JSON list of C-alpha atoms in Angstrom, two decimals:
[
{"chain": "A", "resi": 191, "resn": "UNK", "atom": "CA", "xyz": [-12.21, -8.98, -13.25]},
{"chain": "A", "resi": 192, "resn": "UNK", "atom": "CA", "xyz": [-15.10, -9.59, -15.67]},
{"chain": "A", "resi": 193, "resn": "UNK", "atom": "CA", "xyz": [-13.63, -13.17, -16.99]},
{"chain": "A", "resi": 194, "resn": "UNK", "atom": "CA", "xyz": [-13.46, -13.98, -20.43]},
{"chain": "A", "resi": 195, "resn": "UNK", "atom": "CA", "xyz": [-16.83, -16.33, -21.21]},
{"chain": "A", "resi": 196, "resn": "UNK", "atom": "CA", "xyz": [-16.49, -16.65, -24.75]},
{"chain": "A", "resi": 197, "resn": "UNK", "atom": "CA", "xyz": [-15.84, -20.28, -24.62]},
{"chain": "A", "resi": 198, "resn": "UNK", "atom": "CA", "xyz": [-19.42, -20.69, -23.50]},
{"chain": "A", "resi": 199, "resn": "UNK", "atom": "CA", "xyz": [-22.40, -20.45, -25.70]},
{"chain": "A", "resi": 200, "resn": "UNK", "atom": "CA", "xyz": [-24.58, -17.64, -26.07]},
{"chain": "A", "resi": 201, "resn": "UNK", "atom": "CA", "xyz": [-28.03, -19.54, -25.43]},
{"chain": "A", "resi": 202, "resn": "UNK", "atom": "CA", "xyz": [-28.53, -22.14, -22.59]},
{"chain": "A", "resi": 203, "resn": "UNK", "atom": "CA", "xyz": [-27.73, -25.52, -23.71]},
{"chain": "A", "resi": 204, "resn": "UNK", "atom": "CA", "xyz": [-29.09, -28.58, -23.60]},
{"chain": "A", "resi": 205, "resn": "UNK", "atom": "CA", "xyz": [-29.03, -31.07, -20.55]},
{"chain": "A", "resi": 206, "resn": "UNK", "atom": "CA", "xyz": [-27.31, -33.53, -22.51]},
{"chain": "A", "resi": 207, "resn": "UNK", "atom": "CA", "xyz": [-25.09, -30.60, -24.24]},
{"chain": "A", "resi": 208, "resn": "UNK", "atom": "CA", "xyz": [-24.31, -29.33, -20.45]},
{"chain": "A", "resi": 209, "resn": "UNK", "atom": "CA", "xyz": [-23.53, -33.30, -19.51]},
{"chain": "A", "resi": 210, "resn": "UNK", "atom": "CA", "xyz": [-21.31, -33.02, -21.69]},
{"chain": "A", "resi": 211, "resn": "UNK", "atom": "CA", "xyz": [-19.29, -29.34, -21.97]},
{"chain": "A", "resi": 212, "resn": "UNK", "atom": "CA", "xyz": [-19.24, -30.53, -17.65]},
{"chain": "A", "resi": 213, "resn": "UNK", "atom": "CA", "xyz": [-17.26, -34.13, -18.60]},
{"chain": "A", "resi": 214, "resn": "UNK", "atom": "CA", "xyz": [-15.18, -32.84, -21.18]},
{"chain": "A", "resi": 215, "resn": "UNK", "atom": "CA", "xyz": [-13.95, -29.61, -18.79]},
{"chain": "A", "resi": 216, "resn": "UNK", "atom": "CA", "xyz": [-13.42, -32.34, -15.63]},
{"chain": "A", "resi": 217, "resn": "UNK", "atom": "CA", "xyz": [-11.41, -35.51, -18.26]},
{"chain": "A", "resi": 218, "resn": "UNK", "atom": "CA", "xyz": [-9.77, -31.89, -19.36]},
{"chain": "A", "resi": 219, "resn": "UNK", "atom": "CA", "xyz": [-8.19, -30.59, -16.14]},
{"chain": "A", "resi": 220, "resn": "UNK", "atom": "CA", "xyz": [-7.13, -34.55, -15.05]},
{"chain": "A", "resi": 221, "resn": "UNK", "atom": "CA", "xyz": [-5.01, -34.95, -17.90]},
{"chain": "A", "resi": 222, "resn": "UNK", "atom": "CA", "xyz": [-3.62, -31.66, -17.89]},
{"chain": "A", "resi": 223, "resn": "UNK", "atom": "CA", "xyz": [-2.41, -32.52, -14.06]},
{"chain": "A", "resi": 224, "resn": "UNK", "atom": "CA", "xyz": [-1.22, -35.30, -15.43]},
{"chain": "A", "resi": 225, "resn": "UNK", "atom": "CA", "xyz": [0.58, -34.74, -18.86]},
{"chain": "A", "resi": 226, "resn": "UNK", "atom": "CA", "xyz": [0.30, -31.34, -19.14]},
{"chain": "A", "resi": 227, "resn": "UNK", "atom": "CA", "xyz": [-1.61, -28.35, -21.37]},
{"chain": "A", "resi": 228, "resn": "UNK", "atom": "CA", "xyz": [-0.16, -30.20, -25.03]},
{"chain": "A", "resi": 229, "resn": "UNK", "atom": "CA", "xyz": [-2.25, -33.29, -23.85]},
{"chain": "A", "resi": 230, "resn": "UNK", "atom": "CA", "xyz": [-4.10, -34.79, -26.26]},
{"chain": "A", "resi": 231, "resn": "UNK", "atom": "CA", "xyz": [-7.35, -33.47, -27.03]},
{"chain": "A", "resi": 232, "resn": "UNK", "atom": "CA", "xyz": [-8.22, -36.76, -28.59]},
{"chain": "A", "resi": 233, "resn": "UNK", "atom": "CA", "xyz": [-8.11, -38.53, -25.52]},
{"chain": "A", "resi": 234, "resn": "UNK", "atom": "CA", "xyz": [-9.94, -35.51, -23.54]},
{"chain": "A", "resi": 235, "resn": "UNK", "atom": "CA", "xyz": [-13.32, -36.52, -25.93]},
{"chain": "A", "resi": 236, "resn": "UNK", "atom": "CA", "xyz": [-12.98, -40.16, -25.79]},
{"chain": "A", "resi": 237, "resn": "UNK", "atom": "CA", "xyz": [-12.68, -40.29, -21.69]},
{"chain": "A", "resi": 238, "resn": "UNK", "atom": "CA", "xyz": [-14.85, -38.41, -21.74]},
{"chain": "A", "resi": 239, "resn": "UNK", "atom": "CA", "xyz": [-17.53, -40.68, -23.20]},
{"chain": "A", "resi": 240, "resn": "UNK", "atom": "CA", "xyz": [-17.52, -37.77, -26.67]},
{"chain": "A", "resi": 241, "resn": "UNK", "atom": "CA", "xyz": [-16.35, -37.68, -30.10]},
{"chain": "A", "resi": 242, "resn": "UNK", "atom": "CA", "xyz": [-13.31, -34.89, -31.00]},
{"chain": "A", "resi": 243, "resn": "UNK", "atom": "CA", "xyz": [-16.30, -32.96, -32.58]},
{"chain": "A", "resi": 244, "resn": "UNK", "atom": "CA", "xyz": [-18.08, -32.84, -29.50]},
{"chain": "A", "resi": 245, "resn": "UNK", "atom": "CA", "xyz": [-15.65, -31.49, -28.31]},
{"chain": "A", "resi": 246, "resn": "UNK", "atom": "CA", "xyz": [-14.81, -29.02, -30.75]},
{"chain": "A", "resi": 247, "resn": "UNK", "atom": "CA", "xyz": [-18.17, -27.57, -30.57]},
{"chain": "A", "resi": 248, "resn": "UNK", "atom": "CA", "xyz": [-18.02, -26.70, -27.50]},
{"chain": "A", "resi": 249, "resn": "UNK", "atom": "CA", "xyz": [-14.48, -25.42, -27.53]},
{"chain": "A", "resi": 250, "resn": "UNK", "atom": "CA", "xyz": [-12.88, -24.30, -31.04]},
{"chain": "A", "resi": 251, "resn": "UNK", "atom": "CA", "xyz": [-9.33, -24.28, -30.02]},
{"chain": "A", "resi": 252, "resn": "UNK", "atom": "CA", "xyz": [-6.88, -26.04, -27.35]},
{"chain": "A", "resi": 253, "resn": "UNK", "atom": "CA", "xyz": [-6.37, -22.56, -26.45]},
{"chain": "A", "resi": 254, "resn": "UNK", "atom": "CA", "xyz": [-10.43, -22.07, -25.64]},
{"chain": "A", "resi": 255, "resn": "UNK", "atom": "CA", "xyz": [-10.56, -25.16, -23.33]},
{"chain": "A", "resi": 256, "resn": "UNK", "atom": "CA", "xyz": [-7.26, -24.37, -21.12]},
{"chain": "A", "resi": 257, "resn": "UNK", "atom": "CA", "xyz": [-9.47, -20.73, -20.88]},
{"chain": "A", "resi": 258, "resn": "UNK", "atom": "CA", "xyz": [-12.67, -23.13, -19.18]},
{"chain": "A", "resi": 259, "resn": "UNK", "atom": "CA", "xyz": [-10.49, -25.40, -17.01]},
{"chain": "A", "resi": 260, "resn": "UNK", "atom": "CA", "xyz": [-8.79, -22.31, -15.48]},
{"chain": "A", "resi": 261, "resn": "UNK", "atom": "CA", "xyz": [-11.27, -19.89, -15.11]},
{"chain": "A", "resi": 262, "resn": "UNK", "atom": "CA", "xyz": [-11.83, -21.45, -11.29]},
{"chain": "A", "resi": 263, "resn": "UNK", "atom": "CA", "xyz": [-8.58, -20.71, -10.17]},
{"chain": "A", "resi": 264, "resn": "UNK", "atom": "CA", "xyz": [-8.46, -16.80, -11.80]},
{"chain": "A", "resi": 265, "resn": "UNK", "atom": "CA", "xyz": [-12.08, -16.72, -10.37]},
{"chain": "A", "resi": 266, "resn": "UNK", "atom": "CA", "xyz": [-10.11, -17.31, -6.90]},
{"chain": "A", "resi": 267, "resn": "UNK", "atom": "CA", "xyz": [-6.94, -14.84, -7.99]},
{"chain": "A", "resi": 268, "resn": "UNK", "atom": "CA", "xyz": [-9.26, -12.12, -9.15]},
{"chain": "A", "resi": 269, "resn": "UNK", "atom": "CA", "xyz": [-11.17, -12.56, -5.23]},
{"chain": "A", "resi": 270, "resn": "UNK", "atom": "CA", "xyz": [-7.57, -12.12, -3.35]},
{"chain": "A", "resi": 271, "resn": "UNK", "atom": "CA", "xyz": [-6.38, -9.18, -5.61]},
{"chain": "A", "resi": 272, "resn": "UNK", "atom": "CA", "xyz": [-9.41, -7.53, -4.95]},
{"chain": "A", "resi": 273, "resn": "UNK", "atom": "CA", "xyz": [-8.82, -8.52, -0.69]},
{"chain": "A", "resi": 274, "resn": "UNK", "atom": "CA", "xyz": [-4.60, -7.45, -1.33]},
{"chain": "A", "resi": 275, "resn": "UNK", "atom": "CA", "xyz": [-5.60, -4.21, -2.85]},
{"chain": "A", "resi": 276, "resn": "UNK", "atom": "CA", "xyz": [-7.56, -3.20, 0.32]},
{"chain": "A", "resi": 277, "resn": "UNK", "atom": "CA", "xyz": [-4.37, -4.12, 2.29]},
{"chain": "A", "resi": 278, "resn": "UNK", "atom": "CA", "xyz": [-2.13, -2.57, 5.01]},
{"chain": "A", "resi": 279, "resn": "UNK", "atom": "CA", "xyz": [0.69, -2.61, 3.11]},
{"chain": "A", "resi": 280, "resn": "UNK", "atom": "CA", "xyz": [0.96, -1.55, -1.00]},
{"chain": "A", "resi": 281, "resn": "UNK", "atom": "CA", "xyz": [4.45, -3.51, -1.08]},
{"chain": "A", "resi": 282, "resn": "UNK", "atom": "CA", "xyz": [2.68, -7.05, 0.57]},
{"chain": "A", "resi": 283, "resn": "UNK", "atom": "CA", "xyz": [-0.43, -7.23, -1.41]},
{"chain": "A", "resi": 284, "resn": "UNK", "atom": "CA", "xyz": [1.66, -7.13, -4.62]},
{"chain": "A", "resi": 285, "resn": "UNK", "atom": "CA", "xyz": [3.96, -9.71, -3.33]},
{"chain": "A", "resi": 286, "resn": "UNK", "atom": "CA", "xyz": [1.63, -11.54, -2.71]},
{"chain": "A", "resi": 287, "resn": "UNK", "atom": "CA", "xyz": [0.55, -11.83, -5.75]},
{"chain": "A", "resi": 288, "resn": "UNK", "atom": "CA", "xyz": [3.42, -12.17, -7.77]},
{"chain": "A", "resi": 289, "resn": "UNK", "atom": "CA", "xyz": [3.61, -15.31, -6.14]},
{"chain": "A", "resi": 290, "resn": "UNK", "atom": "CA", "xyz": [0.37, -16.60, -6.28]},
{"chain": "A", "resi": 291, "resn": "UNK", "atom": "CA", "xyz": [0.11, -15.62, -10.17]},
{"chain": "A", "resi": 292, "resn": "UNK", "atom": "CA", "xyz": [3.67, -17.54, -10.28]},
{"chain": "A", "resi": 293, "resn": "UNK", "atom": "CA", "xyz": [2.06, -20.83, -8.74]},
{"chain": "A", "resi": 294, "resn": "UNK", "atom": "CA", "xyz": [-1.13, -20.69, -10.97]},
{"chain": "A", "resi": 295, "resn": "UNK", "atom": "CA", "xyz": [1.42, -19.90, -14.16]},
{"chain": "A", "resi": 296, "resn": "UNK", "atom": "CA", "xyz": [2.94, -23.18, -12.42]},
{"chain": "A", "resi": 297, "resn": "UNK", "atom": "CA", "xyz": [-0.15, -25.27, -11.82]},
{"chain": "A", "resi": 298, "resn": "UNK", "atom": "CA", "xyz": [-0.19, -27.19, -15.04]},
{"chain": "A", "resi": 299, "resn": "UNK", "atom": "CA", "xyz": [3.08, -28.47, -16.98]},
{"chain": "A", "resi": 300, "resn": "UNK", "atom": "CA", "xyz": [2.97, -26.08, -19.96]},
{"chain": "A", "resi": 301, "resn": "UNK", "atom": "CA", "xyz": [0.79, -23.29, -19.14]},
{"chain": "A", "resi": 302, "resn": "UNK", "atom": "CA", "xyz": [2.93, -20.76, -18.53]},
{"chain": "A", "resi": 303, "resn": "UNK", "atom": "CA", "xyz": [4.35, -21.02, -21.45]},
{"chain": "A", "resi": 304, "resn": "UNK", "atom": "CA", "xyz": [1.32, -20.78, -24.22]},
{"chain": "A", "resi": 305, "resn": "UNK", "atom": "CA", "xyz": [0.74, -17.55, -21.76]},
{"chain": "A", "resi": 306, "resn": "UNK", "atom": "CA", "xyz": [3.76, -16.23, -22.27]},
{"chain": "A", "resi": 307, "resn": "UNK", "atom": "CA", "xyz": [3.22, -17.46, -26.01]},
{"chain": "A", "resi": 308, "resn": "UNK", "atom": "CA", "xyz": [-0.74, -15.58, -26.43]},
{"chain": "A", "resi": 309, "resn": "UNK", "atom": "CA", "xyz": [0.01, -12.67, -24.06]},
{"chain": "A", "resi": 310, "resn": "UNK", "atom": "CA", "xyz": [0.37, -9.97, -27.38]},
{"chain": "A", "resi": 311, "resn": "UNK", "atom": "CA", "xyz": [-2.05, -12.29, -29.19]},
{"chain": "A", "resi": 312, "resn": "UNK", "atom": "CA", "xyz": [-5.20, -10.88, -29.02]},
{"chain": "A", "resi": 313, "resn": "UNK", "atom": "CA", "xyz": [-6.83, -13.01, -30.84]},
{"chain": "A", "resi": 314, "resn": "UNK", "atom": "CA", "xyz": [-6.21, -15.72, -28.01]},
{"chain": "A", "resi": 315, "resn": "UNK", "atom": "CA", "xyz": [-8.93, -17.03, -25.67]},
{"chain": "A", "resi": 316, "resn": "UNK", "atom": "CA", "xyz": [-6.40, -17.91, -23.29]},
{"chain": "A", "resi": 317, "resn": "UNK", "atom": "CA", "xyz": [-4.45, -14.36, -23.36]},
{"chain": "A", "resi": 318, "resn": "UNK", "atom": "CA", "xyz": [-7.82, -12.76, -23.58]},
{"chain": "A", "resi": 319, "resn": "UNK", "atom": "CA", "xyz": [-8.61, -14.43, -19.81]},
{"chain": "A", "resi": 320, "resn": "UNK", "atom": "CA", "xyz": [-5.52, -12.95, -18.86]},
{"chain": "A", "resi": 321, "resn": "UNK", "atom": "CA", "xyz": [-7.10, -9.63, -19.38]},
{"chain": "A", "resi": 322, "resn": "UNK", "atom": "CA", "xyz": [-8.81, -9.21, -16.64]},
{"chain": "A", "resi": 323, "resn": "UNK", "atom": "CA", "xyz": [-5.59, -10.65, -14.61]},
{"chain": "A", "resi": 324, "resn": "UNK", "atom": "CA", "xyz": [-3.34, -7.96, -15.78]},
{"chain": "A", "resi": 325, "resn": "UNK", "atom": "CA", "xyz": [-6.23, -5.46, -14.90]},
{"chain": "A", "resi": 326, "resn": "UNK", "atom": "CA", "xyz": [-6.59, -6.86, -11.20]},
{"chain": "A", "resi": 327, "resn": "UNK", "atom": "CA", "xyz": [-2.67, -6.86, -10.38]},
{"chain": "A", "resi": 328, "resn": "UNK", "atom": "CA", "xyz": [-2.72, -2.99, -12.41]},
{"chain": "A", "resi": 329, "resn": "UNK", "atom": "CA", "xyz": [-4.43, -1.38, -9.33]},
{"chain": "A", "resi": 330, "resn": "UNK", "atom": "CA", "xyz": [-2.15, -3.70, -6.70]},
{"chain": "A", "resi": 331, "resn": "UNK", "atom": "CA", "xyz": [1.10, -2.36, -8.50]},
{"chain": "A", "resi": 332, "resn": "UNK", "atom": "CA", "xyz": [0.17, 1.13, -8.73]},
{"chain": "A", "resi": 333, "resn": "UNK", "atom": "CA", "xyz": [-0.29, 1.45, -5.01]},
{"chain": "A", "resi": 334, "resn": "UNK", "atom": "CA", "xyz": [2.82, -0.06, -4.49]},
{"chain": "A", "resi": 335, "resn": "UNK", "atom": "CA", "xyz": [4.00, 2.79, -6.84]},
{"chain": "A", "resi": 336, "resn": "UNK", "atom": "CA", "xyz": [2.31, 5.74, -5.32]},
{"chain": "A", "resi": 337, "resn": "UNK", "atom": "CA", "xyz": [3.64, 4.81, -1.78]},
{"chain": "A", "resi": 338, "resn": "UNK", "atom": "CA", "xyz": [7.59, 4.80, -3.64]},
{"chain": "A", "resi": 339, "resn": "UNK", "atom": "CA", "xyz": [7.84, 1.23, -2.88]},
{"chain": "A", "resi": 340, "resn": "UNK", "atom": "CA", "xyz": [7.84, -0.16, -6.89]},
{"chain": "A", "resi": 341, "resn": "UNK", "atom": "CA", "xyz": [9.70, 2.05, -9.77]},
{"chain": "A", "resi": 342, "resn": "UNK", "atom": "CA", "xyz": [7.59, 3.63, -11.43]},
{"chain": "A", "resi": 343, "resn": "UNK", "atom": "CA", "xyz": [8.60, 2.95, -14.55]},
{"chain": "A", "resi": 344, "resn": "UNK", "atom": "CA", "xyz": [7.31, -1.01, -13.66]},
{"chain": "A", "resi": 345, "resn": "UNK", "atom": "CA", "xyz": [3.97, -1.80, -16.45]},
{"chain": "A", "resi": 346, "resn": "UNK", "atom": "CA", "xyz": [1.81, -4.80, -14.66]},
{"chain": "A", "resi": 347, "resn": "UNK", "atom": "CA", "xyz": [2.61, -6.41, -18.41]},
{"chain": "A", "resi": 348, "resn": "UNK", "atom": "CA", "xyz": [5.98, -6.59, -17.79]},
{"chain": "A", "resi": 349, "resn": "UNK", "atom": "CA", "xyz": [5.67, -7.93, -14.09]},
{"chain": "A", "resi": 350, "resn": "UNK", "atom": "CA", "xyz": [3.21, -10.97, -15.45]},
{"chain": "A", "resi": 351, "resn": "UNK", "atom": "CA", "xyz": [6.12, -11.14, -18.30]},
{"chain": "A", "resi": 352, "resn": "UNK", "atom": "CA", "xyz": [8.46, -11.61, -15.89]},
{"chain": "A", "resi": 353, "resn": "UNK", "atom": "CA", "xyz": [6.10, -13.80, -12.92]},
{"chain": "A", "resi": 354, "resn": "UNK", "atom": "CA", "xyz": [5.16, -16.06, -16.82]},
{"chain": "A", "resi": 355, "resn": "UNK", "atom": "CA", "xyz": [8.50, -16.74, -16.81]},
{"chain": "A", "resi": 356, "resn": "UNK", "atom": "CA", "xyz": [9.65, -17.46, -13.71]},
{"chain": "A", "resi": 357, "resn": "UNK", "atom": "CA", "xyz": [6.78, -20.14, -13.81]},
{"chain": "A", "resi": 358, "resn": "UNK", "atom": "CA", "xyz": [8.72, -22.19, -16.82]},
{"chain": "A", "resi": 359, "resn": "UNK", "atom": "CA", "xyz": [11.88, -21.46, -15.34]},
{"chain": "A", "resi": 360, "resn": "UNK", "atom": "CA", "xyz": [11.09, -23.17, -12.37]},
{"chain": "A", "resi": 361, "resn": "UNK", "atom": "CA", "xyz": [9.28, -26.35, -14.41]},
{"chain": "A", "resi": 362, "resn": "UNK", "atom": "CA", "xyz": [12.27, -26.61, -16.85]},
{"chain": "A", "resi": 363, "resn": "UNK", "atom": "CA", "xyz": [13.91, -27.60, -12.89]},
{"chain": "A", "resi": 364, "resn": "UNK", "atom": "CA", "xyz": [12.67, -29.76, -10.99]},
{"chain": "A", "resi": 365, "resn": "UNK", "atom": "CA", "xyz": [15.20, -30.35, -8.69]},
{"chain": "A", "resi": 366, "resn": "UNK", "atom": "CA", "xyz": [15.54, -27.20, -7.91]},
{"chain": "A", "resi": 367, "resn": "UNK", "atom": "CA", "xyz": [12.42, -26.34, -5.79]},
{"chain": "A", "resi": 368, "resn": "UNK", "atom": "CA", "xyz": [13.66, -22.78, -4.20]},
{"chain": "A", "resi": 369, "resn": "UNK", "atom": "CA", "xyz": [14.57, -21.81, -8.17]},
{"chain": "A", "resi": 370, "resn": "UNK", "atom": "CA", "xyz": [11.43, -19.74, -8.32]},
{"chain": "A", "resi": 371, "resn": "UNK", "atom": "CA", "xyz": [11.67, -17.56, -4.87]},
{"chain": "A", "resi": 372, "resn": "UNK", "atom": "CA", "xyz": [15.66, -16.56, -5.80]},
{"chain": "A", "resi": 373, "resn": "UNK", "atom": "CA", "xyz": [14.48, -15.60, -9.53]},
{"chain": "A", "resi": 374, "resn": "UNK", "atom": "CA", "xyz": [11.54, -13.92, -7.46]},
{"chain": "A", "resi": 375, "resn": "UNK", "atom": "CA", "xyz": [14.19, -11.84, -5.18]},
{"chain": "A", "resi": 376, "resn": "UNK", "atom": "CA", "xyz": [15.95, -10.21, -8.17]},
{"chain": "A", "resi": 377, "resn": "UNK", "atom": "CA", "xyz": [13.23, -9.30, -9.10]},
{"chain": "A", "resi": 378, "resn": "UNK", "atom": "CA", "xyz": [11.68, -7.37, -6.12]},
{"chain": "A", "resi": 379, "resn": "UNK", "atom": "CA", "xyz": [15.53, -5.65, -6.17]},
{"chain": "A", "resi": 380, "resn": "UNK", "atom": "CA", "xyz": [14.77, -4.93, -9.52]},
{"chain": "A", "resi": 381, "resn": "UNK", "atom": "CA", "xyz": [11.29, -3.60, -8.76]},
{"chain": "A", "resi": 382, "resn": "UNK", "atom": "CA", "xyz": [12.07, -1.43, -5.08]},
{"chain": "A", "resi": 383, "resn": "UNK", "atom": "CA", "xyz": [11.46, 2.58, -5.26]},
{"chain": "A", "resi": 384, "resn": "UNK", "atom": "CA", "xyz": [13.13, 5.67, -3.81]},
{"chain": "A", "resi": 385, "resn": "UNK", "atom": "CA", "xyz": [10.98, 4.88, -0.50]},
{"chain": "A", "resi": 386, "resn": "UNK", "atom": "CA", "xyz": [11.53, 0.61, -0.80]},
{"chain": "A", "resi": 387, "resn": "UNK", "atom": "CA", "xyz": [14.69, 1.05, 2.13]},
{"chain": "A", "resi": 388, "resn": "UNK", "atom": "CA", "xyz": [11.34, 2.02, 4.73]},
{"chain": "A", "resi": 389, "resn": "UNK", "atom": "CA", "xyz": [8.99, -0.76, 4.02]},
{"chain": "A", "resi": 390, "resn": "UNK", "atom": "CA", "xyz": [8.14, -1.75, 6.98]},
{"chain": "A", "resi": 391, "resn": "UNK", "atom": "CA", "xyz": [8.18, -6.17, 6.69]},
{"chain": "A", "resi": 392, "resn": "UNK", "atom": "CA", "xyz": [4.29, -6.59, 5.39]},
{"chain": "A", "resi": 393, "resn": "UNK", "atom": "CA", "xyz": [2.12, -9.77, 5.35]},
{"chain": "A", "resi": 394, "resn": "UNK", "atom": "CA", "xyz": [2.73, -12.19, 2.38]},
{"chain": "A", "resi": 395, "resn": "UNK", "atom": "CA", "xyz": [1.34, -15.16, 0.46]},
{"chain": "A", "resi": 396, "resn": "UNK", "atom": "CA", "xyz": [0.49, -18.23, 3.01]},
{"chain": "A", "resi": 397, "resn": "UNK", "atom": "CA", "xyz": [0.65, -16.01, 5.88]},
{"chain": "A", "resi": 398, "resn": "UNK", "atom": "CA", "xyz": [4.79, -15.51, 5.76]},
{"chain": "A", "resi": 399, "resn": "UNK", "atom": "CA", "xyz": [6.40, -12.58, 6.51]},
{"chain": "A", "resi": 400, "resn": "UNK", "atom": "CA", "xyz": [8.36, -10.35, 3.62]},
{"chain": "A", "resi": 401, "resn": "UNK", "atom": "CA", "xyz": [11.31, -8.55, 3.48]},
{"chain": "A", "resi": 402, "resn": "UNK", "atom": "CA", "xyz": [10.74, -5.97, 1.28]},
{"chain": "A", "resi": 403, "resn": "UNK", "atom": "CA", "xyz": [13.44, -3.58, 1.50]},
{"chain": "A", "resi": 404, "resn": "UNK", "atom": "CA", "xyz": [16.13, -6.39, 1.99]},
{"chain": "A", "resi": 405, "resn": "UNK", "atom": "CA", "xyz": [14.50, -9.44, -0.19]},
{"chain": "A", "resi": 406, "resn": "UNK", "atom": "CA", "xyz": [15.38, -11.56, 2.36]},
{"chain": "A", "resi": 407, "resn": "UNK", "atom": "CA", "xyz": [15.07, -15.63, 2.21]},
{"chain": "A", "resi": 408, "resn": "UNK", "atom": "CA", "xyz": [11.43, -15.41, 3.85]},
{"chain": "A", "resi": 409, "resn": "UNK", "atom": "CA", "xyz": [10.20, -14.37, -0.47]},
{"chain": "A", "resi": 410, "resn": "UNK", "atom": "CA", "xyz": [11.07, -18.20, -0.67]},
{"chain": "A", "resi": 411, "resn": "UNK", "atom": "CA", "xyz": [8.92, -19.44, 1.97]},
{"chain": "A", "resi": 412, "resn": "UNK", "atom": "CA", "xyz": [6.10, -17.22, 0.33]},
{"chain": "A", "resi": 413, "resn": "UNK", "atom": "CA", "xyz": [6.63, -17.68, -3.37]},
{"chain": "A", "resi": 414, "resn": "UNK", "atom": "CA", "xyz": [7.68, -21.23, -3.79]},
{"chain": "A", "resi": 415, "resn": "UNK", "atom": "CA", "xyz": [5.62, -23.55, -6.27]},
{"chain": "A", "resi": 416, "resn": "UNK", "atom": "CA", "xyz": [3.84, -26.68, -6.06]},
{"chain": "A", "resi": 417, "resn": "UNK", "atom": "CA", "xyz": [5.86, -29.63, -5.89]},
{"chain": "A", "resi": 418, "resn": "UNK", "atom": "CA", "xyz": [6.20, -30.83, -9.95]},
{"chain": "A", "resi": 419, "resn": "UNK", "atom": "CA", "xyz": [2.80, -32.98, -10.69]},
{"chain": "A", "resi": 420, "resn": "UNK", "atom": "CA", "xyz": [2.99, -36.27, -12.35]},
{"chain": "A", "resi": 421, "resn": "UNK", "atom": "CA", "xyz": [4.39, -37.22, -15.48]},
{"chain": "A", "resi": 422, "resn": "UNK", "atom": "CA", "xyz": [2.52, -39.78, -16.34]}
]
């Protein structure tokens, strides 16, 4: 998938502008991790040692800044999707992908909500950023459907919304670390295709074993979200 570069100037940046750009990205990552994706842009600019006008010259709005911050993670997800597209068990590749998407969406407080709210807004930098993710996931979904493990009427857009919803629910329930796993198991049961019962156990995220047909407890270990970050 080609990554979105709308937030990067077309012309090469001067050395000072390039320094400011990377300082802003660094401070934004820290601020989003500490305070969520609704962290103050003014504080991010101040911590980077620049004015708010400089921030907006590089990133026209909050979603453009979020897009830039998440590029590294998105690139990793795309790379992994290409590896999973060659997995012996198509269902295992898809399940691992879903778990990785849930982990990504739960990385920063507020990200899952932002991804859901912009999913239909083609003008949003954050939405455009996820177009390649959907394309990568569609390949994995198609393989699983061709094997009969997943129903033919399931769309990648539906799956992306479901994973974001699971991440959002887990974010809102930090005292229930198993919630994401349970919700994913329910999702898997709803995805089962005509040949799902005959699918053997297959590899999944973090080298766990996932029983696709039975949706056993191993799914919780494979797809449990990272511990919630500090909200200070």
